């Protein structure tokens, strides 16, 4: 694996997004059993350390905000569909992704 110092910002962003997308947001349903709890905490710790190593504070904040928005969305819709929460999350995610990966943002 590449040393974090030689990894480009783009590579760090891609890795952070991969961690976020594969996070077990439902680990709490496992009654705090191991290894689900350990894996969830470990991937969150890896995400935090990876994001902190990015030199652009705007991107760092956007990635952290995306993590929190995803957490809030998952927990708002854990038991029932919530169209308002989905619309809010999609809007927030699109805004944050335009900061994180501006080359993929869609012109309004």
Short mmCIF file of N, CA, C and O in Angstrom, two decimals:
data_model
loop_
_atom_site.label_atom_id
_atom_site.label_comp_id
_atom_site.label_asym_id
_atom_site.label_seq_id
_atom_site.Cartn_x
_atom_site.Cartn_y
_atom_site.Cartn_z
N UNK A 1 0.83 -1.18 0.00
CA UNK A 1 0.00 0.00 0.00
C UNK A 1 0.88 1.24 0.00
O UNK A 1 1.92 1.28 0.62
N UNK A 2 0.41 2.27 -0.69
CA UNK A 2 1.18 3.49 -0.77
C UNK A 2 1.21 4.20 0.58
O UNK A 2 0.27 4.15 1.34
N UNK A 3 2.34 4.86 0.81
CA UNK A 3 2.46 5.68 2.01
C UNK A 3 1.50 6.86 1.87
O UNK A 3 1.31 7.40 0.78
N UNK A 4 0.86 7.26 2.96
CA UNK A 4 -0.14 8.32 2.90
C UNK A 4 0.46 9.63 2.38
O UNK A 4 -0.23 10.41 1.75
N UNK A 5 1.74 9.88 2.63
CA UNK A 5 2.38 11.11 2.19
C UNK A 5 2.50 11.17 0.67
O UNK A 5 2.52 12.25 0.09
N UNK A 6 2.61 10.02 0.02
CA UNK A 6 2.77 10.00 -1.44
C UNK A 6 1.44 9.81 -2.17
O UNK A 6 1.39 9.85 -3.37
N UNK A 7 0.37 9.63 -1.44
CA UNK A 7 -0.94 9.48 -2.04
C UNK A 7 -1.47 10.86 -2.41
O UNK A 7 -1.41 11.79 -1.61
N UNK A 8 -2.00 10.99 -3.62
CA UNK A 8 -2.52 12.28 -4.05
C UNK A 8 -3.84 12.60 -3.35
O UNK A 8 -4.51 11.71 -2.84
N UNK A 9 -4.19 13.87 -3.37
CA UNK A 9 -5.46 14.29 -2.78
C UNK A 9 -6.62 13.56 -3.45
O UNK A 9 -7.54 13.10 -2.77
N UNK A 10 -6.56 13.43 -4.75
CA UNK A 10 -7.62 12.74 -5.48
C UNK A 10 -7.75 11.29 -5.02
O UNK A 10 -8.87 10.79 -4.84
N UNK A 11 -6.64 10.63 -4.83
CA UNK A 11 -6.66 9.24 -4.36
C UNK A 11 -7.21 9.15 -2.94
O UNK A 11 -7.96 8.23 -2.61
N UNK A 12 -6.86 10.11 -2.10
CA UNK A 12 -7.38 10.14 -0.73
C UNK A 12 -8.89 10.34 -0.74
O UNK A 12 -9.62 9.70 0.03
N UNK A 13 -9.36 11.25 -1.59
CA UNK A 13 -10.80 11.49 -1.70
C UNK A 13 -11.51 10.23 -2.15
O UNK A 13 -12.54 9.85 -1.57
N UNK A 14 -10.99 9.57 -3.17
CA UNK A 14 -11.62 8.34 -3.67
C UNK A 14 -11.67 7.28 -2.58
O UNK A 14 -12.69 6.60 -2.41
N UNK A 15 -10.59 7.14 -1.83
CA UNK A 15 -10.55 6.14 -0.76
C UNK A 15 -11.54 6.50 0.35
O UNK A 15 -12.26 5.63 0.86
N UNK A 16 -11.60 7.79 0.71
CA UNK A 16 -12.54 8.23 1.74
C UNK A 16 -13.98 7.98 1.32
O UNK A 16 -14.80 7.50 2.11
N UNK A 17 -14.31 8.26 0.06
CA UNK A 17 -15.66 8.01 -0.44
C UNK A 17 -15.98 6.52 -0.46
O UNK A 17 -17.11 6.12 -0.17
N UNK A 18 -14.99 5.71 -0.77
CA UNK A 18 -15.19 4.26 -0.76
C UNK A 18 -15.48 3.78 0.66
O UNK A 18 -16.37 2.94 0.87
N UNK A 19 -14.75 4.29 1.63
CA UNK A 19 -14.99 3.93 3.03
C UNK A 19 -16.40 4.35 3.43
O UNK A 19 -17.15 3.57 4.03
N UNK A 20 -16.77 5.59 3.10
CA UNK A 20 -18.09 6.09 3.45
C UNK A 20 -19.18 5.23 2.83
O UNK A 20 -20.15 4.87 3.49
N UNK A 21 -19.02 4.86 1.57
CA UNK A 21 -20.03 4.08 0.87
C UNK A 21 -20.12 2.64 1.35
O UNK A 21 -21.15 1.99 1.18
N UNK A 22 -19.05 2.14 1.96
CA UNK A 22 -19.09 0.76 2.44
C UNK A 22 -19.26 0.67 3.96
O UNK A 22 -19.28 -0.43 4.51
N UNK A 23 -19.41 1.83 4.61
CA UNK A 23 -19.60 1.84 6.06
C UNK A 23 -20.86 1.06 6.45
O UNK A 23 -21.90 1.17 5.79
N UNK A 24 -20.76 0.28 7.49
CA UNK A 24 -21.92 -0.45 8.01
C UNK A 24 -22.69 0.48 8.93
O UNK A 24 -22.47 0.53 10.13
N UNK A 25 -23.60 1.25 8.33
CA UNK A 25 -24.38 2.22 9.09
C UNK A 25 -25.37 1.54 10.02
O UNK A 25 -25.89 2.16 10.94
N UNK A 26 -25.63 0.27 9.81
CA UNK A 26 -26.61 -0.46 10.61
C UNK A 26 -25.96 -1.33 11.69
O UNK A 26 -26.61 -2.17 12.27
N UNK A 27 -24.68 -1.09 11.97
CA UNK A 27 -23.98 -1.91 12.96
C UNK A 27 -24.70 -1.87 14.30
O UNK A 27 -24.66 -2.83 15.06
N UNK A 28 -25.38 -0.79 14.59
CA UNK A 28 -26.05 -0.67 15.89
C UNK A 28 -27.18 -1.69 16.04
O UNK A 28 -27.62 -1.96 17.15
N UNK A 29 -27.62 -2.26 14.92
CA UNK A 29 -28.67 -3.27 14.98
C UNK A 29 -28.11 -4.62 15.46
O UNK A 29 -28.85 -5.55 15.70
N UNK A 30 -26.80 -4.70 15.60
CA UNK A 30 -26.19 -5.96 16.00
C UNK A 30 -26.05 -6.08 17.51
O UNK A 30 -25.32 -6.92 18.01
N UNK A 31 -26.76 -5.21 18.24
CA UNK A 31 -26.73 -5.24 19.71
C UNK A 31 -25.32 -5.07 20.26
O UNK A 31 -24.94 -5.71 21.24
N UNK A 32 -24.56 -4.22 19.61
CA UNK A 32 -23.20 -3.91 20.05
C UNK A 32 -22.30 -5.14 20.10
O UNK A 32 -21.39 -5.21 20.91
N UNK A 33 -22.59 -6.11 19.26
CA UNK A 33 -21.75 -7.30 19.25
C UNK A 33 -20.51 -7.06 18.40
O UNK A 33 -20.46 -6.18 17.56
N UNK A 34 -19.55 -7.86 18.67
CA UNK A 34 -18.31 -7.82 17.91
C UNK A 34 -18.38 -8.95 16.91
O UNK A 34 -18.97 -9.98 17.19
N UNK A 35 -17.92 -8.84 15.70
CA UNK A 35 -17.03 -7.79 15.21
C UNK A 35 -17.73 -6.61 14.53
O UNK A 35 -17.07 -5.69 14.10
N UNK A 36 -19.06 -6.60 14.40
CA UNK A 36 -19.74 -5.50 13.68
C UNK A 36 -19.37 -4.14 14.27
O UNK A 36 -19.06 -3.20 13.53
N UNK A 37 -19.42 -4.03 15.56
CA UNK A 37 -19.08 -2.77 16.23
C UNK A 37 -17.63 -2.39 15.94
O UNK A 37 -17.32 -1.24 15.63
N UNK A 38 -16.72 -3.35 16.06
CA UNK A 38 -15.30 -3.09 15.82
C UNK A 38 -15.05 -2.64 14.38
O UNK A 38 -14.28 -1.71 14.13
N UNK A 39 -15.67 -3.31 13.42
CA UNK A 39 -15.50 -2.94 12.02
C UNK A 39 -16.03 -1.53 11.75
O UNK A 39 -15.40 -0.75 11.05
N UNK A 40 -17.18 -1.21 12.30
CA UNK A 40 -17.77 0.12 12.09
C UNK A 40 -16.88 1.20 12.70
O UNK A 40 -16.62 2.22 12.06
N UNK A 41 -16.41 0.97 13.90
CA UNK A 41 -15.53 1.94 14.55
C UNK A 41 -14.20 2.06 13.82
O UNK A 41 -13.65 3.15 13.65
N UNK A 42 -13.69 0.93 13.37
CA UNK A 42 -12.41 0.91 12.65
C UNK A 42 -12.49 1.65 11.33
O UNK A 42 -11.59 2.43 11.00
N UNK A 43 -13.55 1.44 10.58
CA UNK A 43 -13.66 2.14 9.30
C UNK A 43 -13.90 3.63 9.52
O UNK A 43 -13.39 4.46 8.76
N UNK A 44 -14.63 3.98 10.57
CA UNK A 44 -14.82 5.40 10.88
C UNK A 44 -13.49 6.04 11.25
O UNK A 44 -13.16 7.13 10.79
N UNK A 45 -12.71 5.36 12.04
CA UNK A 45 -11.38 5.87 12.44
C UNK A 45 -10.49 6.05 11.22
O UNK A 45 -9.80 7.06 11.09
N UNK A 46 -10.51 5.07 10.32
CA UNK A 46 -9.71 5.16 9.10
C UNK A 46 -10.15 6.35 8.26
O UNK A 46 -9.32 7.09 7.72
N UNK A 47 -11.47 6.55 8.13
CA UNK A 47 -12.01 7.68 7.39
C UNK A 47 -11.51 9.00 8.00
O UNK A 47 -11.02 9.88 7.28
N UNK A 48 -11.61 9.13 9.31
CA UNK A 48 -11.21 10.36 9.99
C UNK A 48 -9.73 10.64 9.76
O UNK A 48 -9.33 11.77 9.44
N UNK A 49 -8.89 9.64 9.92
CA UNK A 49 -7.45 9.82 9.74
C UNK A 49 -7.11 10.16 8.29
O UNK A 49 -6.28 11.03 8.03
N UNK A 50 -7.76 9.48 7.35
CA UNK A 50 -7.51 9.73 5.94
C UNK A 50 -7.94 11.15 5.56
O UNK A 50 -7.19 11.89 4.93
N UNK A 51 -9.13 11.54 5.96
CA UNK A 51 -9.64 12.88 5.64
C UNK A 51 -8.74 13.95 6.28
O UNK A 51 -8.45 14.97 5.64
N UNK A 52 -8.29 13.73 7.49
CA UNK A 52 -7.42 14.70 8.17
C UNK A 52 -6.10 14.89 7.44
O UNK A 52 -5.46 15.94 7.58
N UNK A 53 -5.70 13.92 6.64
CA UNK A 53 -4.43 14.02 5.92
C UNK A 53 -4.55 14.81 4.61
O UNK A 53 -3.56 15.07 3.95
N UNK A 54 -5.76 15.21 4.26
CA UNK A 54 -5.97 16.00 3.05
C UNK A 54 -5.64 17.46 3.37
O UNK A 54 -6.09 18.00 4.37
N UNK A 55 -4.88 18.09 2.52
CA UNK A 55 -4.40 19.44 2.78
C UNK A 55 -5.40 20.55 2.51
O UNK A 55 -5.14 21.70 2.86
N UNK A 56 -6.52 20.25 1.92
CA UNK A 56 -7.51 21.27 1.57
C UNK A 56 -8.63 21.29 2.62
O UNK A 56 -9.45 20.38 2.68
N UNK A 57 -8.67 22.34 3.43
CA UNK A 57 -9.64 22.41 4.53
C UNK A 57 -11.09 22.43 4.05
O UNK A 57 -11.97 21.96 4.76
N UNK A 58 -11.33 22.98 2.87
CA UNK A 58 -12.69 23.02 2.34
C UNK A 58 -13.16 21.60 2.01
O UNK A 58 -14.28 21.21 2.33
N UNK A 59 -12.29 20.81 1.40
CA UNK A 59 -12.62 19.43 1.07
C UNK A 59 -12.75 18.60 2.34
O UNK A 59 -13.66 17.78 2.46
N UNK A 60 -11.89 18.83 3.29
CA UNK A 60 -11.95 18.11 4.57
C UNK A 60 -13.31 18.35 5.23
O UNK A 60 -13.99 17.41 5.64
N UNK A 61 -13.73 19.61 5.30
CA UNK A 61 -15.03 19.93 5.90
C UNK A 61 -16.17 19.29 5.12
O UNK A 61 -17.10 18.74 5.71
N UNK A 62 -16.10 19.33 3.81
CA UNK A 62 -17.16 18.75 2.98
C UNK A 62 -17.26 17.24 3.19
O UNK A 62 -18.36 16.69 3.28
N UNK A 63 -16.12 16.56 3.28
CA UNK A 63 -16.15 15.11 3.52
C UNK A 63 -16.70 14.79 4.90
O UNK A 63 -17.50 13.85 5.05
N UNK A 64 -16.32 15.55 5.89
CA UNK A 64 -16.85 15.34 7.25
C UNK A 64 -18.36 15.60 7.27
O UNK A 64 -19.12 14.85 7.89
N UNK A 65 -18.78 16.68 6.60
CA UNK A 65 -20.21 17.00 6.54
C UNK A 65 -20.99 15.91 5.80
O UNK A 65 -22.12 15.60 6.17
N UNK A 66 -20.37 15.33 4.78
CA UNK A 66 -21.02 14.25 4.04
C UNK A 66 -21.18 13.02 4.94
O UNK A 66 -22.22 12.35 4.90
N UNK A 67 -20.19 12.71 5.74
CA UNK A 67 -20.29 11.59 6.69
C UNK A 67 -21.47 11.82 7.64
O UNK A 67 -22.30 10.93 7.83
N UNK A 68 -21.54 13.01 8.20
CA UNK A 68 -22.61 13.32 9.16
C UNK A 68 -23.97 13.30 8.47
O UNK A 68 -24.94 12.75 9.01
N UNK A 69 -24.06 13.86 7.27
CA UNK A 69 -25.33 13.86 6.53
C UNK A 69 -25.78 12.44 6.22
O UNK A 69 -26.97 12.11 6.33
N UNK A 70 -24.84 11.59 5.86
CA UNK A 70 -25.17 10.19 5.55
C UNK A 70 -25.65 9.48 6.81
O UNK A 70 -26.65 8.76 6.79
N UNK A 71 -24.95 9.68 7.91
CA UNK A 71 -25.36 9.10 9.19
C UNK A 71 -26.79 9.54 9.54
O UNK A 71 -27.64 8.72 9.88
N UNK A 72 -27.04 10.84 9.45
CA UNK A 72 -28.37 11.36 9.79
C UNK A 72 -29.45 10.80 8.87
O UNK A 72 -30.54 10.46 9.33
N UNK A 73 -29.14 10.68 7.59
CA UNK A 73 -30.12 10.14 6.65
C UNK A 73 -30.42 8.68 6.95
O UNK A 73 -31.58 8.27 7.00
N UNK A 74 -29.39 7.89 7.16
CA UNK A 74 -29.59 6.47 7.44
C UNK A 74 -30.43 6.29 8.70
O UNK A 74 -31.36 5.48 8.73
N UNK A 75 -30.15 7.05 9.71
CA UNK A 75 -30.89 6.89 10.96
C UNK A 75 -32.30 7.47 10.88
O UNK A 75 -33.19 7.00 11.58
N UNK A 76 -32.51 8.45 10.01
CA UNK A 76 -33.86 8.99 9.82
C UNK A 76 -34.75 8.02 9.06
O UNK A 76 -35.97 8.03 9.19
N UNK A 77 -34.12 7.15 8.27
CA UNK A 77 -34.89 6.23 7.43
C UNK A 77 -34.69 4.77 7.83
O UNK A 77 -35.02 3.87 7.07
N UNK A 78 -34.14 4.56 9.00
CA UNK A 78 -33.83 3.19 9.42
C UNK A 78 -35.08 2.32 9.52
O UNK A 78 -35.06 1.15 9.14
N UNK A 79 -36.15 2.85 10.03
CA UNK A 79 -37.34 2.05 10.26
C UNK A 79 -38.44 2.29 9.23
O UNK A 79 -39.27 1.44 9.00
N UNK A 80 -38.47 3.48 8.66
CA UNK A 80 -39.50 3.82 7.68
C UNK A 80 -38.91 4.71 6.60
O UNK A 80 -38.00 5.50 6.88
N UNK A 81 -39.47 4.61 5.41
CA UNK A 81 -39.07 5.52 4.35
C UNK A 81 -39.49 6.93 4.74
O UNK A 81 -40.52 7.14 5.37
N UNK A 82 -38.66 7.89 4.40
CA UNK A 82 -38.95 9.28 4.72
C UNK A 82 -38.54 10.11 3.51
O UNK A 82 -37.36 10.40 3.32
N UNK A 83 -39.51 10.46 2.70
CA UNK A 83 -39.23 11.16 1.44
C UNK A 83 -38.59 12.52 1.68
O UNK A 83 -37.69 12.92 0.94
N UNK A 84 -39.01 13.22 2.72
CA UNK A 84 -38.41 14.52 3.03
C UNK A 84 -36.94 14.37 3.40
O UNK A 84 -36.10 15.17 2.98
N UNK A 85 -36.63 13.35 4.19
CA UNK A 85 -35.24 13.10 4.57
C UNK A 85 -34.40 12.74 3.35
O UNK A 85 -33.26 13.17 3.23
N UNK A 86 -34.98 11.97 2.43
CA UNK A 86 -34.26 11.59 1.20
C UNK A 86 -33.98 12.81 0.33
O UNK A 86 -32.86 12.98 -0.16
N UNK A 87 -34.97 13.66 0.16
CA UNK A 87 -34.79 14.87 -0.65
C UNK A 87 -33.71 15.76 -0.02
O UNK A 87 -32.82 16.26 -0.72
N UNK A 88 -33.79 15.94 1.29
CA UNK A 88 -32.80 16.76 2.00
C UNK A 88 -31.40 16.16 1.85
O UNK A 88 -30.44 16.88 1.57
N UNK A 89 -31.29 14.86 2.02
CA UNK A 89 -29.98 14.20 1.91
C UNK A 89 -29.44 14.31 0.49
O UNK A 89 -28.27 14.64 0.30
N UNK A 90 -30.27 14.04 -0.50
CA UNK A 90 -29.81 14.12 -1.89
C UNK A 90 -29.32 15.53 -2.22
O UNK A 90 -28.28 15.69 -2.88
N UNK A 91 -30.03 16.55 -1.77
CA UNK A 91 -29.62 17.93 -2.02
C UNK A 91 -28.28 18.22 -1.33
O UNK A 91 -27.37 18.77 -1.94
N UNK A 92 -28.18 17.84 -0.07
CA UNK A 92 -26.95 18.06 0.69
C UNK A 92 -25.79 17.31 0.06
O UNK A 92 -24.70 17.86 -0.12
N UNK A 93 -26.02 16.05 -0.30
CA UNK A 93 -24.96 15.25 -0.90
C UNK A 93 -24.49 15.86 -2.22
O UNK A 93 -23.29 15.95 -2.46
N UNK A 94 -25.41 16.30 -3.05
CA UNK A 94 -25.04 16.92 -4.32
C UNK A 94 -24.22 18.19 -4.10
O UNK A 94 -23.22 18.42 -4.80
N UNK A 95 -24.61 19.00 -3.12
CA UNK A 95 -23.86 20.22 -2.82
C UNK A 95 -22.44 19.90 -2.33
O UNK A 95 -21.47 20.53 -2.75
N UNK A 96 -22.34 18.90 -1.46
CA UNK A 96 -21.03 18.53 -0.93
C UNK A 96 -20.16 17.87 -1.99
O UNK A 96 -18.95 18.13 -2.06
N UNK A 97 -20.75 17.04 -2.82
CA UNK A 97 -19.97 16.39 -3.88
C UNK A 97 -19.46 17.41 -4.90
O UNK A 97 -18.40 17.22 -5.49
N UNK A 98 -20.19 18.50 -5.10
CA UNK A 98 -19.72 19.56 -5.99
C UNK A 98 -18.46 20.23 -5.44
O UNK A 98 -17.64 20.73 -6.21
N UNK A 99 -18.31 20.20 -4.13
CA UNK A 99 -17.10 20.72 -3.49
C UNK A 99 -16.00 19.66 -3.52
O UNK A 99 -14.85 19.95 -3.85
N UNK A 100 -16.37 18.43 -3.19
CA UNK A 100 -15.39 17.35 -3.08
C UNK A 100 -14.83 16.97 -4.45
O UNK A 100 -13.63 16.77 -4.61
N UNK A 101 -15.70 16.85 -5.41
CA UNK A 101 -15.29 16.44 -6.76
C UNK A 101 -15.96 17.36 -7.78
O UNK A 101 -16.89 16.98 -8.46
N UNK A 102 -15.47 18.61 -7.89
CA UNK A 102 -16.14 19.59 -8.74
C UNK A 102 -16.20 19.20 -10.21
O UNK A 102 -17.09 19.64 -10.93
N UNK A 103 -15.32 18.36 -10.67
CA UNK A 103 -15.34 17.95 -12.06
C UNK A 103 -16.59 17.16 -12.42
O UNK A 103 -16.94 17.04 -13.59
N UNK A 104 -17.30 16.64 -11.40
CA UNK A 104 -18.51 15.87 -11.67
C UNK A 104 -19.78 16.64 -11.36
O UNK A 104 -20.86 16.12 -11.50
N UNK A 105 -19.63 17.90 -10.95
CA UNK A 105 -20.85 18.66 -10.62
C UNK A 105 -21.57 19.04 -11.90
O UNK A 105 -20.98 19.26 -12.95
N UNK A 106 -22.89 19.08 -11.79
CA UNK A 106 -23.73 19.39 -12.93
C UNK A 106 -24.09 20.87 -12.86
O UNK A 106 -24.54 21.35 -11.83
N UNK A 107 -23.88 21.57 -13.95
CA UNK A 107 -24.23 22.98 -13.98
C UNK A 107 -25.73 23.16 -13.83
O UNK A 107 -26.51 22.45 -14.44
N UNK A 108 -26.12 24.11 -12.99
CA UNK A 108 -27.54 24.34 -12.74
C UNK A 108 -28.15 25.22 -13.81
O UNK A 108 -27.54 25.98 -14.45
#
